[in-house]
């Protein structure tokens, strides 16, 4: 279990998977242990995945100051990992909320980014959240699913602020709903640090205007990958994110939800490996 120290002394852990050139992987959640990423659909056959447990998650230490869970404060942890690995520049893959952390890192340390892949990442750091309308439009694509009739009213109520979170609508976050994805969803509660998640996007975490300005100057190649039935982000929002960068590729994985490596592992690994090759 490789361990390194953050600038404030918090002991952090990462999990190497596979062989080859390292690919640093930032998990989402926000603040979910990196175990949920698995081997990203077999991507570890192409690159060595370096799965970072963010502070207070997985095998990493809980920090003395909970304010350091804020997204912009986590940037220094990512830089500390680069220094620990002795990399002049590093390739990054970020999923979901981890995308905002990657965006802030790239804005602050553009010279340290080789290539960057943003996988179903809501661009909070750009000031663009996913909307209820986007999520409901994506959900309506699933109307033929046997669970839809029970799930959609609860999902609509939750997004409208008139209902509580209900596990009945978890299938909307996946492109397919079976034993594998059901088990993946069931583990979220035990793998997520809820207190840290609440602090991740606290006031002051983002400065969208400054971030957009910095990212517009980023020369590193960027892949923005969306799921075809994901509403957070919808492909249109992901496309808007891609348009910020000078050298961006945009891809939509057909039929995929928020965890595309589970929906079609072969498609996902092939597309992402091609970008990093």
JSON list of C-alpha atoms in Angstrom, two decimals, residues 137-277:
[
{"chain": "A", "resi": 137, "resn": "UNK", "atom": "CA", "xyz": [-34.37, 14.30, -20.28]},
{"chain": "A", "resi": 138, "resn": "UNK", "atom": "CA", "xyz": [-31.75, 11.57, -19.93]},
{"chain": "A", "resi": 139, "resn": "UNK", "atom": "CA", "xyz": [-34.02, 9.60, -17.61]},
{"chain": "A", "resi": 140, "resn": "UNK", "atom": "CA", "xyz": [-36.90, 9.67, -20.11]},
{"chain": "A", "resi": 141, "resn": "UNK", "atom": "CA", "xyz": [-34.70, 7.78, -22.56]},
{"chain": "A", "resi": 142, "resn": "UNK", "atom": "CA", "xyz": [-35.11, 4.80, -20.25]},
{"chain": "A", "resi": 143, "resn": "UNK", "atom": "CA", "xyz": [-38.91, 4.68, -20.46]},
{"chain": "A", "resi": 144, "resn": "UNK", "atom": "CA", "xyz": [-38.90, 1.12, -21.82]},
{"chain": "A", "resi": 145, "resn": "UNK", "atom": "CA", "xyz": [-37.03, -0.26, -18.79]},
{"chain": "A", "resi": 146, "resn": "UNK", "atom": "CA", "xyz": [-39.13, -2.41, -16.42]},
{"chain": "A", "resi": 147, "resn": "UNK", "atom": "CA", "xyz": [-38.13, -0.30, -13.39]},
{"chain": "A", "resi": 148, "resn": "UNK", "atom": "CA", "xyz": [-38.90, 3.06, -15.02]},
{"chain": "A", "resi": 149, "resn": "UNK", "atom": "CA", "xyz": [-42.49, 3.48, -13.82]},
{"chain": "A", "resi": 150, "resn": "UNK", "atom": "CA", "xyz": [-41.48, 3.21, -10.18]},
{"chain": "A", "resi": 151, "resn": "UNK", "atom": "CA", "xyz": [-38.22, 5.12, -10.49]},
{"chain": "A", "resi": 152, "resn": "UNK", "atom": "CA", "xyz": [-39.14, 8.19, -12.55]},
{"chain": "A", "resi": 153, "resn": "UNK", "atom": "CA", "xyz": [-41.69, 9.85, -10.21]},
{"chain": "A", "resi": 154, "resn": "UNK", "atom": "CA", "xyz": [-39.26, 9.53, -7.27]},
{"chain": "A", "resi": 155, "resn": "UNK", "atom": "CA", "xyz": [-36.41, 10.91, -9.39]},
{"chain": "A", "resi": 156, "resn": "UNK", "atom": "CA", "xyz": [-38.53, 13.84, -10.57]},
{"chain": "A", "resi": 157, "resn": "UNK", "atom": "CA", "xyz": [-39.60, 14.65, -7.01]},
{"chain": "A", "resi": 158, "resn": "UNK", "atom": "CA", "xyz": [-36.01, 14.52, -5.73]},
{"chain": "A", "resi": 159, "resn": "UNK", "atom": "CA", "xyz": [-34.75, 16.81, -8.48]},
{"chain": "A", "resi": 160, "resn": "UNK", "atom": "CA", "xyz": [-37.66, 19.17, -7.89]},
{"chain": "A", "resi": 161, "resn": "UNK", "atom": "CA", "xyz": [-36.94, 19.41, -4.18]},
{"chain": "A", "resi": 162, "resn": "UNK", "atom": "CA", "xyz": [-40.19, 17.76, -3.10]},
{"chain": "A", "resi": 163, "resn": "UNK", "atom": "CA", "xyz": [-38.80, 14.29, -2.37]},
{"chain": "A", "resi": 164, "resn": "UNK", "atom": "CA", "xyz": [-35.87, 12.62, -0.63]},
{"chain": "A", "resi": 165, "resn": "UNK", "atom": "CA", "xyz": [-33.10, 10.63, -2.27]},
{"chain": "A", "resi": 166, "resn": "UNK", "atom": "CA", "xyz": [-34.51, 7.19, -2.99]},
{"chain": "A", "resi": 167, "resn": "UNK", "atom": "CA", "xyz": [-32.45, 4.16, -4.08]},
{"chain": "A", "resi": 168, "resn": "UNK", "atom": "CA", "xyz": [-35.30, 3.22, -6.41]},
{"chain": "A", "resi": 169, "resn": "UNK", "atom": "CA", "xyz": [-33.92, 5.65, -9.01]},
{"chain": "A", "resi": 170, "resn": "UNK", "atom": "CA", "xyz": [-30.28, 4.52, -8.86]},
{"chain": "A", "resi": 171, "resn": "UNK", "atom": "CA", "xyz": [-30.68, 2.71, -12.22]},
{"chain": "A", "resi": 172, "resn": "UNK", "atom": "CA", "xyz": [-30.75, 6.11, -13.92]},
{"chain": "A", "resi": 173, "resn": "UNK", "atom": "CA", "xyz": [-27.05, 6.50, -13.12]},
{"chain": "A", "resi": 174, "resn": "UNK", "atom": "CA", "xyz": [-26.10, 3.38, -15.06]},
{"chain": "A", "resi": 175, "resn": "UNK", "atom": "CA", "xyz": [-26.53, 2.41, -18.68]},
{"chain": "A", "resi": 176, "resn": "UNK", "atom": "CA", "xyz": [-27.60, -1.07, -17.64]},
{"chain": "A", "resi": 177, "resn": "UNK", "atom": "CA", "xyz": [-29.07, -2.37, -14.40]},
{"chain": "A", "resi": 178, "resn": "UNK", "atom": "CA", "xyz": [-27.96, -5.86, -13.39]},
{"chain": "A", "resi": 179, "resn": "UNK", "atom": "CA", "xyz": [-26.19, -7.63, -10.55]},
{"chain": "A", "resi": 180, "resn": "UNK", "atom": "CA", "xyz": [-22.85, -5.94, -11.34]},
{"chain": "A", "resi": 181, "resn": "UNK", "atom": "CA", "xyz": [-24.16, -2.38, -11.40]},
{"chain": "A", "resi": 182, "resn": "UNK", "atom": "CA", "xyz": [-26.52, -3.03, -8.49]},
{"chain": "A", "resi": 183, "resn": "UNK", "atom": "CA", "xyz": [-23.57, -4.20, -6.37]},
{"chain": "A", "resi": 184, "resn": "UNK", "atom": "CA", "xyz": [-21.55, -1.17, -7.48]},
{"chain": "A", "resi": 185, "resn": "UNK", "atom": "CA", "xyz": [-24.35, 1.16, -6.38]},
{"chain": "A", "resi": 186, "resn": "UNK", "atom": "CA", "xyz": [-24.79, -0.67, -3.06]},
{"chain": "A", "resi": 187, "resn": "UNK", "atom": "CA", "xyz": [-21.15, -0.01, -2.12]},
{"chain": "A", "resi": 188, "resn": "UNK", "atom": "CA", "xyz": [-21.37, 3.76, -2.55]},
{"chain": "A", "resi": 189, "resn": "UNK", "atom": "CA", "xyz": [-22.59, 4.43, 0.99]},
{"chain": "A", "resi": 190, "resn": "UNK", "atom": "CA", "xyz": [-19.71, 2.60, 2.66]},
{"chain": "A", "resi": 191, "resn": "UNK", "atom": "CA", "xyz": [-17.11, 3.97, 0.23]},
{"chain": "A", "resi": 192, "resn": "UNK", "atom": "CA", "xyz": [-18.05, 7.65, 0.56]},
{"chain": "A", "resi": 193, "resn": "UNK", "atom": "CA", "xyz": [-17.02, 10.11, 3.27]},
{"chain": "A", "resi": 194, "resn": "UNK", "atom": "CA", "xyz": [-20.23, 12.14, 3.55]},
{"chain": "A", "resi": 195, "resn": "UNK", "atom": "CA", "xyz": [-18.71, 14.90, 5.70]},
{"chain": "A", "resi": 196, "resn": "UNK", "atom": "CA", "xyz": [-15.92, 15.35, 3.19]},
{"chain": "A", "resi": 197, "resn": "UNK", "atom": "CA", "xyz": [-18.41, 15.32, 0.32]},
{"chain": "A", "resi": 198, "resn": "UNK", "atom": "CA", "xyz": [-20.33, 18.17, 1.94]},
{"chain": "A", "resi": 199, "resn": "UNK", "atom": "CA", "xyz": [-17.12, 20.22, 2.15]},
{"chain": "A", "resi": 200, "resn": "UNK", "atom": "CA", "xyz": [-15.88, 19.42, -1.36]},
{"chain": "A", "resi": 201, "resn": "UNK", "atom": "CA", "xyz": [-17.77, 22.25, -3.08]},
{"chain": "A", "resi": 202, "resn": "UNK", "atom": "CA", "xyz": [-18.01, 24.61, -0.09]},
{"chain": "A", "resi": 203, "resn": "UNK", "atom": "CA", "xyz": [-17.99, 28.37, -0.62]},
{"chain": "A", "resi": 204, "resn": "UNK", "atom": "CA", "xyz": [-14.73, 29.49, -2.18]},
{"chain": "A", "resi": 205, "resn": "UNK", "atom": "CA", "xyz": [-13.92, 26.18, -3.84]},
{"chain": "A", "resi": 206, "resn": "UNK", "atom": "CA", "xyz": [-14.33, 27.52, -7.36]},
{"chain": "A", "resi": 207, "resn": "UNK", "atom": "CA", "xyz": [-13.53, 30.68, -9.29]},
{"chain": "A", "resi": 208, "resn": "UNK", "atom": "CA", "xyz": [-15.07, 29.85, -12.68]},
{"chain": "A", "resi": 209, "resn": "UNK", "atom": "CA", "xyz": [-13.93, 32.99, -14.49]},
{"chain": "A", "resi": 210, "resn": "UNK", "atom": "CA", "xyz": [-10.29, 32.52, -13.51]},
{"chain": "A", "resi": 211, "resn": "UNK", "atom": "CA", "xyz": [-10.43, 28.79, -14.20]},
{"chain": "A", "resi": 212, "resn": "UNK", "atom": "CA", "xyz": [-11.95, 29.20, -17.65]},
{"chain": "A", "resi": 213, "resn": "UNK", "atom": "CA", "xyz": [-9.33, 31.80, -18.54]},
{"chain": "A", "resi": 214, "resn": "UNK", "atom": "CA", "xyz": [-6.51, 29.51, -17.44]},
{"chain": "A", "resi": 215, "resn": "UNK", "atom": "CA", "xyz": [-7.90, 26.42, -19.17]},
{"chain": "A", "resi": 216, "resn": "UNK", "atom": "CA", "xyz": [-8.33, 28.28, -22.44]},
{"chain": "A", "resi": 217, "resn": "UNK", "atom": "CA", "xyz": [-4.54, 28.58, -22.49]},
{"chain": "A", "resi": 218, "resn": "UNK", "atom": "CA", "xyz": [-3.89, 24.91, -21.68]},
{"chain": "A", "resi": 219, "resn": "UNK", "atom": "CA", "xyz": [-1.99, 23.24, -24.51]},
{"chain": "A", "resi": 220, "resn": "UNK", "atom": "CA", "xyz": [-2.21, 19.66, -23.24]},
{"chain": "A", "resi": 221, "resn": "UNK", "atom": "CA", "xyz": [-4.54, 17.35, -25.19]},
{"chain": "A", "resi": 222, "resn": "UNK", "atom": "CA", "xyz": [-7.88, 16.77, -23.45]},
{"chain": "A", "resi": 223, "resn": "UNK", "atom": "CA", "xyz": [-10.48, 14.04, -23.91]},
{"chain": "A", "resi": 224, "resn": "UNK", "atom": "CA", "xyz": [-14.01, 14.78, -22.70]},
{"chain": "A", "resi": 225, "resn": "UNK", "atom": "CA", "xyz": [-16.08, 11.59, -22.60]},
{"chain": "A", "resi": 226, "resn": "UNK", "atom": "CA", "xyz": [-19.82, 11.59, -21.95]},
{"chain": "A", "resi": 227, "resn": "UNK", "atom": "CA", "xyz": [-22.31, 8.78, -21.48]},
{"chain": "A", "resi": 228, "resn": "UNK", "atom": "CA", "xyz": [-25.11, 8.65, -24.02]},
{"chain": "A", "resi": 229, "resn": "UNK", "atom": "CA", "xyz": [-27.82, 8.26, -21.35]},
{"chain": "A", "resi": 230, "resn": "UNK", "atom": "CA", "xyz": [-26.11, 10.22, -18.57]},
{"chain": "A", "resi": 231, "resn": "UNK", "atom": "CA", "xyz": [-27.78, 13.41, -17.44]},
{"chain": "A", "resi": 232, "resn": "UNK", "atom": "CA", "xyz": [-25.01, 14.63, -15.20]},
{"chain": "A", "resi": 233, "resn": "UNK", "atom": "CA", "xyz": [-23.36, 15.72, -17.40]},
{"chain": "A", "resi": 234, "resn": "UNK", "atom": "CA", "xyz": [-25.55, 15.42, -20.45]},
{"chain": "A", "resi": 235, "resn": "UNK", "atom": "CA", "xyz": [-23.54, 15.10, -23.68]},
{"chain": "A", "resi": 236, "resn": "UNK", "atom": "CA", "xyz": [-24.43, 18.71, -24.54]},
{"chain": "A", "resi": 237, "resn": "UNK", "atom": "CA", "xyz": [-22.87, 19.98, -21.30]},
{"chain": "A", "resi": 238, "resn": "UNK", "atom": "CA", "xyz": [-19.81, 17.78, -21.79]},
{"chain": "A", "resi": 239, "resn": "UNK", "atom": "CA", "xyz": [-19.46, 19.18, -25.31]},
{"chain": "A", "resi": 240, "resn": "UNK", "atom": "CA", "xyz": [-19.57, 22.71, -23.91]},
{"chain": "A", "resi": 241, "resn": "UNK", "atom": "CA", "xyz": [-16.72, 21.76, -21.58]},
{"chain": "A", "resi": 242, "resn": "UNK", "atom": "CA", "xyz": [-14.66, 20.37, -24.44]},
{"chain": "A", "resi": 243, "resn": "UNK", "atom": "CA", "xyz": [-15.03, 23.60, -26.38]},
{"chain": "A", "resi": 244, "resn": "UNK", "atom": "CA", "xyz": [-13.07, 25.44, -23.68]},
{"chain": "A", "resi": 245, "resn": "UNK", "atom": "CA", "xyz": [-9.80, 23.70, -24.54]},
{"chain": "A", "resi": 246, "resn": "UNK", "atom": "CA", "xyz": [-7.39, 24.35, -27.38]},
{"chain": "A", "resi": 247, "resn": "UNK", "atom": "CA", "xyz": [-6.75, 20.67, -28.12]},
{"chain": "A", "resi": 248, "resn": "UNK", "atom": "CA", "xyz": [-9.83, 18.67, -27.17]},
{"chain": "A", "resi": 249, "resn": "UNK", "atom": "CA", "xyz": [-11.43, 15.45, -28.31]},
{"chain": "A", "resi": 250, "resn": "UNK", "atom": "CA", "xyz": [-15.08, 14.82, -27.52]},
{"chain": "A", "resi": 251, "resn": "UNK", "atom": "CA", "xyz": [-16.67, 11.39, -27.40]},
{"chain": "A", "resi": 252, "resn": "UNK", "atom": "CA", "xyz": [-20.04, 9.97, -26.40]},
{"chain": "A", "resi": 253, "resn": "UNK", "atom": "CA", "xyz": [-20.15, 6.33, -25.34]},
{"chain": "A", "resi": 254, "resn": "UNK", "atom": "CA", "xyz": [-23.42, 4.92, -26.72]},
{"chain": "A", "resi": 255, "resn": "UNK", "atom": "CA", "xyz": [-25.85, 3.67, -24.09]},
{"chain": "A", "resi": 256, "resn": "UNK", "atom": "CA", "xyz": [-23.54, 4.51, -21.20]},
{"chain": "A", "resi": 257, "resn": "UNK", "atom": "CA", "xyz": [-24.50, 6.13, -17.93]},
{"chain": "A", "resi": 258, "resn": "UNK", "atom": "CA", "xyz": [-22.36, 7.82, -15.32]},
{"chain": "A", "resi": 259, "resn": "UNK", "atom": "CA", "xyz": [-20.00, 4.83, -14.94]},
{"chain": "A", "resi": 260, "resn": "UNK", "atom": "CA", "xyz": [-19.26, 3.98, -18.58]},
{"chain": "A", "resi": 261, "resn": "UNK", "atom": "CA", "xyz": [-16.54, 1.40, -17.89]},
{"chain": "A", "resi": 262, "resn": "UNK", "atom": "CA", "xyz": [-19.25, -0.81, -16.34]},
{"chain": "A", "resi": 263, "resn": "UNK", "atom": "CA", "xyz": [-21.70, -0.44, -19.21]},
{"chain": "A", "resi": 264, "resn": "UNK", "atom": "CA", "xyz": [-19.34, -1.45, -22.02]},
{"chain": "A", "resi": 265, "resn": "UNK", "atom": "CA", "xyz": [-15.83, -2.12, -20.65]},
{"chain": "A", "resi": 266, "resn": "UNK", "atom": "CA", "xyz": [-14.32, -2.96, -24.03]},
{"chain": "A", "resi": 267, "resn": "UNK", "atom": "CA", "xyz": [-15.58, 0.23, -25.71]},
{"chain": "A", "resi": 268, "resn": "UNK", "atom": "CA", "xyz": [-14.45, 2.37, -22.81]},
{"chain": "A", "resi": 269, "resn": "UNK", "atom": "CA", "xyz": [-10.96, 0.89, -22.44]},
{"chain": "A", "resi": 270, "resn": "UNK", "atom": "CA", "xyz": [-10.33, 0.96, -26.18]},
{"chain": "A", "resi": 271, "resn": "UNK", "atom": "CA", "xyz": [-11.36, 4.62, -26.58]},
{"chain": "A", "resi": 272, "resn": "UNK", "atom": "CA", "xyz": [-9.49, 5.90, -23.54]},
{"chain": "A", "resi": 273, "resn": "UNK", "atom": "CA", "xyz": [-6.37, 3.84, -24.29]},
{"chain": "A", "resi": 274, "resn": "UNK", "atom": "CA", "xyz": [-6.29, 5.26, -27.81]},
{"chain": "A", "resi": 275, "resn": "UNK", "atom": "CA", "xyz": [-6.29, 8.78, -26.40]},
{"chain": "A", "resi": 276, "resn": "UNK", "atom": "CA", "xyz": [-3.40, 8.06, -24.04]},
{"chain": "A", "resi": 277, "resn": "UNK", "atom": "CA", "xyz": [-1.34, 6.10, -26.57]}
]
